């Protein structure tokens, strides 16, 4: 069974002092739950990473970067490399967030290089995938997802693919009023798993986590995390308070218990 994920990206929010306050509250909430069946991580801005590493040390909450460069060092003013993230205590790195694609001109060919470097450095890349509103309207969503995921993973051997996390984040649902509907999410996650199955085999498809992001809230998250092919919730605004993220974590913990019960029932 795939381990479910509860994650939040803070974008350009939550400085060091606020990170310490956030972590203090979240730690006390997480300590009251059995979170051993799920993975939890937060992606603070770079300057908050040292505070986050200190505050979340020895807790089940891991940390990660929101981006990185594809080289380890050199003349790349303003950039951060994979070894630097590792040194700062990161276990994850988010790549291809739609805001990086939209405002900073990143392409999936670049993402492919970043994925490769992140994995070699021992980071888990969280690779964002998603169609625009126009691509959705043109009925091209699954074709776009296939192109994005296959380009990002090109050159990676099959056995490395399950060490990535794929984040389906429809670009039109990020920062929006509503998430994609559960039916729509189910269809895209199924399509992504089929793409993995066709190109990388059944084993890879079964073991690779595909999480959903885009206007997730504690209210709509329950139906989304309950879907078969959804392996986690990736949350922006609704988890920028520790109370909000704690509620998301609770949903994922409950969903993990239900999915385990279903799997056990199916195999006995
Ligand atoms: P949102 O952000 O939850 O605020 O829509 C999601 C994201 O950008 O990943």
PDB file of C-alpha atoms and ligand atoms in Angstrom:
ATOM      1  CA  UNK A   1       0.000   0.000   0.000  1.00  0.00           C
ATOM      2  CA  UNK A   2       1.220   3.494  -0.822  1.00  0.00           C
ATOM      3  CA  UNK A   3       1.941   5.704   2.202  1.00  0.00           C
ATOM      4  CA  UNK A   4      -0.351   8.736   2.164  1.00  0.00           C
ATOM      5  CA  UNK A   5       1.032  12.275   2.242  1.00  0.00           C
ATOM      6  CA  UNK A   6      -0.056  15.493   3.957  1.00  0.00           C
ATOM      7  CA  UNK A   7       1.993  18.420   2.667  1.00  0.00           C
ATOM      8  CA  UNK A   8       1.930  22.179   2.451  1.00  0.00           C
ATOM      9  CA  UNK A   9       3.861  24.693   0.371  1.00  0.00           C
ATOM     10  CA  UNK A  10       4.075  28.084   2.021  1.00  0.00           C
ATOM     11  CA  UNK A  11       5.026  29.999  -1.167  1.00  0.00           C
ATOM     12  CA  UNK A  12       6.437  33.470  -0.269  1.00  0.00           C
ATOM     13  CA  UNK A  13       4.873  33.480   3.193  1.00  0.00           C
ATOM     14  CA  UNK A  14       5.853  32.707   6.802  1.00  0.00           C
ATOM     15  CA  UNK A  15       9.251  34.121   7.791  1.00  0.00           C
ATOM     16  CA  UNK A  16      11.560  32.652  10.427  1.00  0.00           C
ATOM     17  CA  UNK A  17       9.841  34.032  13.537  1.00  0.00           C
ATOM     18  CA  UNK A  18       6.423  32.917  12.307  1.00  0.00           C
ATOM     19  CA  UNK A  19       7.869  29.517  11.375  1.00  0.00           C
ATOM     20  CA  UNK A  20       8.844  28.939  14.999  1.00  0.00           C
ATOM     21  CA  UNK A  21       5.339  29.833  16.183  1.00  0.00           C
ATOM     22  CA  UNK A  22       3.728  27.679  13.470  1.00  0.00           C
ATOM     23  CA  UNK A  23       5.932  24.703  14.351  1.00  0.00           C
ATOM     24  CA  UNK A  24       5.250  25.044  18.073  1.00  0.00           C
ATOM     25  CA  UNK A  25       1.498  24.787  17.551  1.00  0.00           C
ATOM     26  CA  UNK A  26       1.654  22.056  14.907  1.00  0.00           C
ATOM     27  CA  UNK A  27       3.997  19.875  16.956  1.00  0.00           C
ATOM     28  CA  UNK A  28       1.615  19.841  19.893  1.00  0.00           C
ATOM     29  CA  UNK A  29      -1.300  18.856  17.624  1.00  0.00           C
ATOM     30  CA  UNK A  30       0.677  16.182  15.787  1.00  0.00           C
ATOM     31  CA  UNK A  31       1.868  14.735  19.107  1.00  0.00           C
ATOM     32  CA  UNK A  32      -1.766  13.872  19.911  1.00  0.00           C
ATOM     33  CA  UNK A  33      -2.158  11.796  16.729  1.00  0.00           C
ATOM     34  CA  UNK A  34      -0.708   8.531  15.500  1.00  0.00           C
ATOM     35  CA  UNK A  35       0.847   9.790  12.269  1.00  0.00           C
ATOM     36  CA  UNK A  36       3.145   6.809  11.734  1.00  0.00           C
ATOM     37  CA  UNK A  37       1.169   5.623   8.685  1.00  0.00           C
ATOM     38  CA  UNK A  38       1.593   8.874   6.725  1.00  0.00           C
ATOM     39  CA  UNK A  39       4.327  11.224   5.514  1.00  0.00           C
ATOM     40  CA  UNK A  40       4.070  14.886   6.502  1.00  0.00           C
ATOM     41  CA  UNK A  41       6.116  17.755   5.125  1.00  0.00           C
ATOM     42  CA  UNK A  42       6.178  21.536   4.908  1.00  0.00           C
ATOM     43  CA  UNK A  43       7.917  23.592   2.240  1.00  0.00           C
ATOM     44  CA  UNK A  44       8.947  26.943   3.763  1.00  0.00           C
ATOM     45  CA  UNK A  45      10.656  29.762   1.872  1.00  0.00           C
ATOM     46  CA  UNK A  46      14.443  29.284   1.774  1.00  0.00           C
ATOM     47  CA  UNK A  47      15.213  31.827   4.511  1.00  0.00           C
ATOM     48  CA  UNK A  48      12.868  30.029   6.924  1.00  0.00           C
ATOM     49  CA  UNK A  49      14.522  26.627   6.405  1.00  0.00           C
ATOM     50  CA  UNK A  50      17.014  26.914   9.309  1.00  0.00           C
ATOM     51  CA  UNK A  51      14.208  27.902  11.690  1.00  0.00           C
ATOM     52  CA  UNK A  52      12.036  25.067  10.345  1.00  0.00           C
ATOM     53  CA  UNK A  53      14.856  22.522  10.604  1.00  0.00           C
ATOM     54  CA  UNK A  54      15.372  23.478  14.243  1.00  0.00           C
ATOM     55  CA  UNK A  55      11.721  23.690  15.189  1.00  0.00           C
ATOM     56  CA  UNK A  56      10.619  20.472  13.455  1.00  0.00           C
ATOM     57  CA  UNK A  57      13.739  18.468  14.427  1.00  0.00           C
ATOM     58  CA  UNK A  58      12.834  15.110  16.031  1.00  0.00           C
ATOM     59  CA  UNK A  59       9.198  15.377  14.933  1.00  0.00           C
ATOM     60  CA  UNK A  60       7.354  13.486  12.166  1.00  0.00           C
ATOM     61  CA  UNK A  61       7.201  16.729  10.139  1.00  0.00           C
ATOM     62  CA  UNK A  62       9.888  16.835   7.438  1.00  0.00           C
ATOM     63  CA  UNK A  63      10.898  19.917   5.490  1.00  0.00           C
ATOM     64  CA  UNK A  64      11.704  20.678   1.863  1.00  0.00           C
ATOM     65  CA  UNK A  65      12.540  23.427  -0.606  1.00  0.00           C
ATOM     66  CA  UNK A  66      10.128  25.034  -3.056  1.00  0.00           C
ATOM     67  CA  UNK A  67      12.600  24.970  -5.941  1.00  0.00           C
ATOM     68  CA  UNK A  68      16.276  24.343  -6.725  1.00  0.00           C
ATOM     69  CA  UNK A  69      18.831  24.712  -9.489  1.00  0.00           C
ATOM     70  CA  UNK A  70      19.985  21.790 -11.634  1.00  0.00           C
ATOM     71  CA  UNK A  71      23.693  22.440 -10.965  1.00  0.00           C
ATOM     72  CA  UNK A  72      25.431  21.986  -7.607  1.00  0.00           C
ATOM     73  CA  UNK A  73      27.282  25.307  -7.554  1.00  0.00           C
ATOM     74  CA  UNK A  74      28.652  28.048  -9.778  1.00  0.00           C
ATOM     75  CA  UNK A  75      27.750  31.398 -11.283  1.00  0.00           C
ATOM     76  CA  UNK A  76      23.997  31.239 -10.782  1.00  0.00           C
ATOM     77  CA  UNK A  77      23.212  34.340  -8.733  1.00  0.00           C
ATOM     78  CA  UNK A  78      20.096  34.023  -6.615  1.00  0.00           C
ATOM     79  CA  UNK A  79      19.827  30.261  -6.937  1.00  0.00           C
ATOM     80  CA  UNK A  80      19.948  27.383  -4.427  1.00  0.00           C
ATOM     81  CA  UNK A  81      21.297  23.888  -5.182  1.00  0.00           C
ATOM     82  CA  UNK A  82      20.273  20.372  -4.145  1.00  0.00           C
ATOM     83  CA  UNK A  83      23.289  19.860  -1.823  1.00  0.00           C
ATOM     84  CA  UNK A  84      22.450  23.185  -0.140  1.00  0.00           C
ATOM     85  CA  UNK A  85      18.899  21.983   0.525  1.00  0.00           C
ATOM     86  CA  UNK A  86      20.216  18.711   1.919  1.00  0.00           C
ATOM     87  CA  UNK A  87      22.632  20.603   4.164  1.00  0.00           C
ATOM     88  CA  UNK A  88      19.722  22.744   5.398  1.00  0.00           C
ATOM     89  CA  UNK A  89      17.914  19.590   6.516  1.00  0.00           C
ATOM     90  CA  UNK A  90      15.535  19.144   3.551  1.00  0.00           C
ATOM     91  CA  UNK A  91      14.251  15.755   2.486  1.00  0.00           C
ATOM     92  CA  UNK A  92      11.931  17.021  -0.270  1.00  0.00           C
ATOM     93  CA  UNK A  93      11.979  19.556  -3.065  1.00  0.00           C
ATOM     94  CA  UNK A  94       9.007  20.853  -4.997  1.00  0.00           C
ATOM     95  CA  UNK A  95       9.590  21.192  -8.728  1.00  0.00           C
ATOM     96  CA  UNK A  96       7.479  22.660 -11.563  1.00  0.00           C
ATOM     97  CA  UNK A  97       4.969  24.488  -9.416  1.00  0.00           C
ATOM     98  CA  UNK A  98       2.701  26.341 -11.840  1.00  0.00           C
ATOM     99  CA  UNK A  99       3.854  29.709 -10.456  1.00  0.00           C
ATOM    100  CA  UNK A 100       7.428  28.775 -11.429  1.00  0.00           C
ATOM    101  CA  UNK A 101       6.255  27.828 -14.917  1.00  0.00           C
ATOM    102  CA  UNK A 102       4.072  30.908 -15.319  1.00  0.00           C
ATOM    103  CA  UNK A 103       6.240  33.660 -13.814  1.00  0.00           C
ATOM    104  CA  UNK A 104       9.771  32.340 -14.187  1.00  0.00           C
ATOM    105  CA  UNK A 105       9.532  30.612 -17.554  1.00  0.00           C
ATOM    106  CA  UNK A 106      10.474  27.142 -16.318  1.00  0.00           C
ATOM    107  CA  UNK A 107       9.917  24.287 -18.736  1.00  0.00           C
ATOM    108  CA  UNK A 108       9.604  20.534 -18.226  1.00  0.00           C
ATOM    109  CA  UNK A 109      12.909  20.062 -20.019  1.00  0.00           C
ATOM    110  CA  UNK A 110      14.494  22.057 -17.158  1.00  0.00           C
ATOM    111  CA  UNK A 111      12.423  20.129 -14.653  1.00  0.00           C
ATOM    112  CA  UNK A 112      13.857  16.884 -16.027  1.00  0.00           C
ATOM    113  CA  UNK A 113      17.364  18.115 -15.165  1.00  0.00           C
ATOM    114  CA  UNK A 114      16.259  19.239 -11.706  1.00  0.00           C
ATOM    115  CA  UNK A 115      14.558  15.894 -10.992  1.00  0.00           C
ATOM    116  CA  UNK A 116      17.729  14.063 -11.900  1.00  0.00           C
ATOM    117  CA  UNK A 117      19.918  16.238  -9.696  1.00  0.00           C
ATOM    118  CA  UNK A 118      17.486  16.158  -6.770  1.00  0.00           C
ATOM    119  CA  UNK A 119      17.371  12.364  -6.815  1.00  0.00           C
ATOM    120  CA  UNK A 120      21.127  12.023  -7.036  1.00  0.00           C
ATOM    121  CA  UNK A 121      21.398  14.278  -3.966  1.00  0.00           C
ATOM    122  CA  UNK A 122      18.935  12.054  -2.069  1.00  0.00           C
ATOM    123  CA  UNK A 123      15.989  14.458  -2.132  1.00  0.00           C
ATOM    124  CA  UNK A 124      12.459  13.330  -2.956  1.00  0.00           C
ATOM    125  CA  UNK A 125      11.269  15.484  -5.851  1.00  0.00           C
ATOM    126  CA  UNK A 126       7.632  16.503  -5.667  1.00  0.00           C
ATOM    127  CA  UNK A 127       6.884  17.024  -9.349  1.00  0.00           C
ATOM    128  CA  UNK A 128       3.894  19.233 -10.100  1.00  0.00           C
ATOM    129  CA  UNK A 129       1.808  18.379 -13.153  1.00  0.00           C
ATOM    130  CA  UNK A 130      -1.327  20.038 -14.432  1.00  0.00           C
ATOM    131  CA  UNK A 131      -3.209  21.409 -17.392  1.00  0.00           C
ATOM    132  CA  UNK A 132      -4.226  25.040 -17.927  1.00  0.00           C
ATOM    133  CA  UNK A 133      -7.868  26.108 -18.225  1.00  0.00           C
ATOM    134  CA  UNK A 134      -7.443  26.352 -22.013  1.00  0.00           C
ATOM    135  CA  UNK A 135      -5.965  22.867 -22.279  1.00  0.00           C
ATOM    136  CA  UNK A 136      -8.830  21.544 -20.162  1.00  0.00           C
ATOM    137  CA  UNK A 137     -11.396  23.295 -22.376  1.00  0.00           C
ATOM    138  CA  UNK A 138      -9.756  21.777 -25.453  1.00  0.00           C
ATOM    139  CA  UNK A 139     -10.075  18.283 -23.928  1.00  0.00           C
ATOM    140  CA  UNK A 140      -6.295  17.915 -23.836  1.00  0.00           C
ATOM    141  CA  UNK A 141      -5.759  17.374 -20.093  1.00  0.00           C
ATOM    142  CA  UNK A 142      -4.529  13.778 -20.179  1.00  0.00           C
ATOM    143  CA  UNK A 143      -2.337  14.389 -23.218  1.00  0.00           C
ATOM    144  CA  UNK A 144      -0.692  17.344 -21.417  1.00  0.00           C
ATOM    145  CA  UNK A 145      -0.192  15.309 -18.236  1.00  0.00           C
ATOM    146  CA  UNK A 146       1.438  12.503 -20.225  1.00  0.00           C
ATOM    147  CA  UNK A 147       3.833  14.913 -21.895  1.00  0.00           C
ATOM    148  CA  UNK A 148       4.753  16.566 -18.576  1.00  0.00           C
ATOM    149  CA  UNK A 149       5.281  13.380 -16.586  1.00  0.00           C
ATOM    150  CA  UNK A 150       7.195  11.546 -19.307  1.00  0.00           C
ATOM    151  CA  UNK A 151       9.498  14.523 -19.893  1.00  0.00           C
ATOM    152  CA  UNK A 152      10.140  15.015 -16.154  1.00  0.00           C
ATOM    153  CA  UNK A 153      11.050  11.358 -15.672  1.00  0.00           C
ATOM    154  CA  UNK A 154      12.953  10.846 -18.936  1.00  0.00           C
ATOM    155  CA  UNK A 155      16.272   9.167 -18.262  1.00  0.00           C
ATOM    156  CA  UNK A 156      15.292   7.907 -14.800  1.00  0.00           C
ATOM    157  CA  UNK A 157      15.423   4.130 -14.450  1.00  0.00           C
ATOM    158  CA  UNK A 158      12.087   2.506 -13.565  1.00  0.00           C
ATOM    159  CA  UNK A 159      13.198   1.633 -10.038  1.00  0.00           C
ATOM    160  CA  UNK A 160      13.762   5.307  -9.219  1.00  0.00           C
ATOM    161  CA  UNK A 161      10.295   6.474 -10.266  1.00  0.00           C
ATOM    162  CA  UNK A 162       8.486   5.381  -7.057  1.00  0.00           C
ATOM    163  CA  UNK A 163      10.963   7.529  -5.113  1.00  0.00           C
ATOM    164  CA  UNK A 164       9.378  10.620  -6.655  1.00  0.00           C
ATOM    165  CA  UNK A 165       6.023  12.085  -5.669  1.00  0.00           C
ATOM    166  CA  UNK A 166       3.778  13.271  -8.493  1.00  0.00           C
ATOM    167  CA  UNK A 167       1.546  16.203  -7.565  1.00  0.00           C
ATOM    168  CA  UNK A 168      -1.458  16.645  -9.821  1.00  0.00           C
ATOM    169  CA  UNK A 169      -2.238  20.348  -9.557  1.00  0.00           C
ATOM    170  CA  UNK A 170      -4.605  21.578 -12.273  1.00  0.00           C
ATOM    171  CA  UNK A 171      -3.319  25.073 -12.990  1.00  0.00           C
ATOM    172  CA  UNK A 172      -6.815  26.534 -13.057  1.00  0.00           C
ATOM    173  CA  UNK A 173      -7.541  25.210  -9.545  1.00  0.00           C
ATOM    174  CA  UNK A 174      -4.498  26.731  -7.800  1.00  0.00           C
ATOM    175  CA  UNK A 175      -5.312  29.774  -5.689  1.00  0.00           C
ATOM    176  CA  UNK A 176      -8.894  29.483  -6.947  1.00  0.00           C
ATOM    177  CA  UNK A 177     -12.276  29.607  -5.237  1.00  0.00           C
ATOM    178  CA  UNK A 178     -12.826  25.861  -5.550  1.00  0.00           C
ATOM    179  CA  UNK A 179     -10.849  22.670  -5.985  1.00  0.00           C
ATOM    180  CA  UNK A 180     -11.420  20.400  -8.976  1.00  0.00           C
ATOM    181  CA  UNK A 181     -14.425  18.131  -8.388  1.00  0.00           C
ATOM    182  CA  UNK A 182     -13.724  14.675  -6.933  1.00  0.00           C
ATOM    183  CA  UNK A 183     -14.868  13.047 -10.208  1.00  0.00           C
ATOM    184  CA  UNK A 184     -12.498  15.167 -12.218  1.00  0.00           C
ATOM    185  CA  UNK A 185      -9.609  14.497  -9.819  1.00  0.00           C
ATOM    186  CA  UNK A 186     -10.336  10.752  -9.882  1.00  0.00           C
ATOM    187  CA  UNK A 187     -10.238  10.711 -13.684  1.00  0.00           C
ATOM    188  CA  UNK A 188      -6.924  12.594 -13.928  1.00  0.00           C
ATOM    189  CA  UNK A 189      -5.235  10.496 -11.230  1.00  0.00           C
ATOM    190  CA  UNK A 190      -6.403   7.344 -12.975  1.00  0.00           C
ATOM    191  CA  UNK A 191      -5.067   8.670 -16.266  1.00  0.00           C
ATOM    192  CA  UNK A 192      -1.703   9.453 -14.671  1.00  0.00           C
ATOM    193  CA  UNK A 193      -1.495   5.971 -13.179  1.00  0.00           C
ATOM    194  CA  UNK A 194      -2.321   4.484 -16.583  1.00  0.00           C
ATOM    195  CA  UNK A 195       0.409   6.543 -18.209  1.00  0.00           C
ATOM    196  CA  UNK A 196       2.894   5.189 -15.651  1.00  0.00           C
ATOM    197  CA  UNK A 197       1.615   1.643 -16.232  1.00  0.00           C
ATOM    198  CA  UNK A 198       1.952   1.896 -20.018  1.00  0.00           C
ATOM    199  CA  UNK A 199       5.403   3.457 -20.022  1.00  0.00           C
ATOM    200  CA  UNK A 200       6.990   2.161 -16.802  1.00  0.00           C
ATOM    201  CA  UNK A 201       5.099  -1.026 -15.981  1.00  0.00           C
ATOM    202  CA  UNK A 202       2.584  -2.185 -13.432  1.00  0.00           C
ATOM    203  CA  UNK A 203       4.919  -2.215 -10.468  1.00  0.00           C
ATOM    204  CA  UNK A 204       5.963   1.419 -10.922  1.00  0.00           C
ATOM    205  CA  UNK A 205       2.328   2.475 -11.393  1.00  0.00           C
ATOM    206  CA  UNK A 206       1.285   0.663  -8.215  1.00  0.00           C
ATOM    207  CA  UNK A 207       4.064   2.104  -6.061  1.00  0.00           C
ATOM    208  CA  UNK A 208       4.292   5.740  -7.170  1.00  0.00           C
ATOM    209  CA  UNK A 209       2.395   8.260  -5.093  1.00  0.00           C
ATOM    210  CA  UNK A 210       0.168  10.773  -6.860  1.00  0.00           C
ATOM    211  CA  UNK A 211      -1.079  13.556  -4.608  1.00  0.00           C
ATOM    212  CA  UNK A 212      -3.624  16.291  -5.349  1.00  0.00           C
ATOM    213  CA  UNK A 213      -3.217  20.052  -4.897  1.00  0.00           C
ATOM    214  CA  UNK A 214      -5.294  23.088  -5.844  1.00  0.00           C
ATOM    215  CA  UNK A 215      -7.678  24.836  -3.429  1.00  0.00           C
ATOM    216  CA  UNK A 216      -7.796  21.928  -0.981  1.00  0.00           C
ATOM    217  CA  UNK A 217      -9.481  22.777   2.329  1.00  0.00           C
ATOM    218  CA  UNK A 218     -10.363  20.759   5.427  1.00  0.00           C
ATOM    219  CA  UNK A 219     -13.939  20.773   4.050  1.00  0.00           C
ATOM    220  CA  UNK A 220     -13.340  19.438   0.512  1.00  0.00           C
ATOM    221  CA  UNK A 221     -10.220  17.404   1.408  1.00  0.00           C
ATOM    222  CA  UNK A 222     -12.197  14.505   2.854  1.00  0.00           C
ATOM    223  CA  UNK A 223     -13.808  13.507  -0.453  1.00  0.00           C
ATOM    224  CA  UNK A 224     -10.597  13.986  -2.426  1.00  0.00           C
ATOM    225  CA  UNK A 225      -8.315  11.942  -0.147  1.00  0.00           C
ATOM    226  CA  UNK A 226     -10.921   9.174  -0.093  1.00  0.00           C
ATOM    227  CA  UNK A 227     -10.437   8.523  -3.831  1.00  0.00           C
ATOM    228  CA  UNK A 228      -8.584   5.319  -4.745  1.00  0.00           C
ATOM    229  CA  UNK A 229      -5.813   6.855  -6.817  1.00  0.00           C
ATOM    230  CA  UNK A 230      -5.234   9.896  -4.601  1.00  0.00           C
ATOM    231  CA  UNK A 231      -2.297   9.359  -2.273  1.00  0.00           C
ATOM    232  CA  UNK A 232      -2.148  12.672  -0.489  1.00  0.00           C
ATOM    233  CA  UNK A 233      -3.191  16.302  -0.170  1.00  0.00           C
ATOM    234  CA  UNK A 234      -0.881  19.145  -1.147  1.00  0.00           C
ATOM    235  CA  UNK A 235      -2.181  22.352   0.340  1.00  0.00           C
ATOM    236  CA  UNK A 236      -1.460  26.059  -0.008  1.00  0.00           C
ATOM    237  CA  UNK A 237      -3.669  28.687   1.635  1.00  0.00           C
ATOM    238  CA  UNK A 238      -5.673  26.370   3.877  1.00  0.00           C
ATOM    239  CA  UNK A 239      -2.487  25.189   5.605  1.00  0.00           C
ATOM    240  CA  UNK A 240      -0.792  28.531   6.115  1.00  0.00           C
ATOM    241  CA  UNK A 241      -2.058  28.422   9.679  1.00  0.00           C
ATOM    242  CA  UNK A 242      -0.920  25.496  11.805  1.00  0.00           C
ATOM    243  CA  UNK A 243      -4.537  24.904  12.817  1.00  0.00           C
ATOM    244  CA  UNK A 244      -5.502  24.510   9.143  1.00  0.00           C
ATOM    245  CA  UNK A 245      -2.637  22.113   8.424  1.00  0.00           C
ATOM    246  CA  UNK A 246      -3.432  20.104  11.563  1.00  0.00           C
ATOM    247  CA  UNK A 247      -6.973  19.576  10.247  1.00  0.00           C
ATOM    248  CA  UNK A 248      -5.610  18.389   6.896  1.00  0.00           C
ATOM    249  CA  UNK A 249      -3.241  15.988   8.680  1.00  0.00           C
ATOM    250  CA  UNK A 250      -6.164  14.571  10.664  1.00  0.00           C
ATOM    251  CA  UNK A 251      -8.072  13.913   7.423  1.00  0.00           C
ATOM    252  CA  UNK A 252      -5.115  12.105   5.895  1.00  0.00           C
ATOM    253  CA  UNK A 253      -4.542  10.000   9.033  1.00  0.00           C
ATOM    254  CA  UNK A 254      -8.194   8.884   8.944  1.00  0.00           C
ATOM    255  CA  UNK A 255      -8.059   8.168   5.218  1.00  0.00           C
ATOM    256  CA  UNK A 256      -4.915   6.061   5.695  1.00  0.00           C
ATOM    257  CA  UNK A 257      -6.691   3.933   8.303  1.00  0.00           C
ATOM    258  CA  UNK A 258      -9.686   3.445   5.981  1.00  0.00           C
ATOM    259  CA  UNK A 259      -7.551   2.549   2.975  1.00  0.00           C
ATOM    260  CA  UNK A 260      -5.594   0.055   5.086  1.00  0.00           C
ATOM    261  CA  UNK A 261      -8.828  -1.555   6.279  1.00  0.00           C
ATOM    262  CA  UNK A 262     -10.072  -1.807   2.674  1.00  0.00           C
ATOM    263  CA  UNK A 263      -6.813  -3.357   1.475  1.00  0.00           C
ATOM    264  CA  UNK A 264      -6.785  -5.834   4.355  1.00  0.00           C
ATOM    265  CA  UNK A 265     -10.401  -6.807   3.663  1.00  0.00           C
ATOM    266  CA  UNK A 266      -9.628  -7.293  -0.033  1.00  0.00           C
ATOM    267  CA  UNK A 267      -6.669  -9.583   0.630  1.00  0.00           C
ATOM    268  CA  UNK A 268      -8.280 -11.789   3.300  1.00  0.00           C
TER     269      UNK A 268
HETATM  270  P1  LIG B   1      -3.855  26.564  -2.885  1.00  0.00           P
HETATM  271  O1  LIG B   1      -2.363  26.348  -3.432  1.00  0.00           O
HETATM  272  O2  LIG B   1      -4.151  25.382  -1.974  1.00  0.00           O
HETATM  273  O3  LIG B   1      -3.799  27.864  -2.146  1.00  0.00           O
HETATM  274  O4  LIG B   1      -4.750  26.589  -4.077  1.00  0.00           O
HETATM  275  C1  LIG B   1      -2.002  25.083  -3.886  1.00  0.00           C
HETATM  276  C2  LIG B   1      -0.637  25.104  -4.501  1.00  0.00           C
HETATM  277  O5  LIG B   1      -0.202  26.142  -5.012  1.00  0.00           O
HETATM  278  O6  LIG B   1       0.016  24.063  -4.523  1.00  0.00           O
END
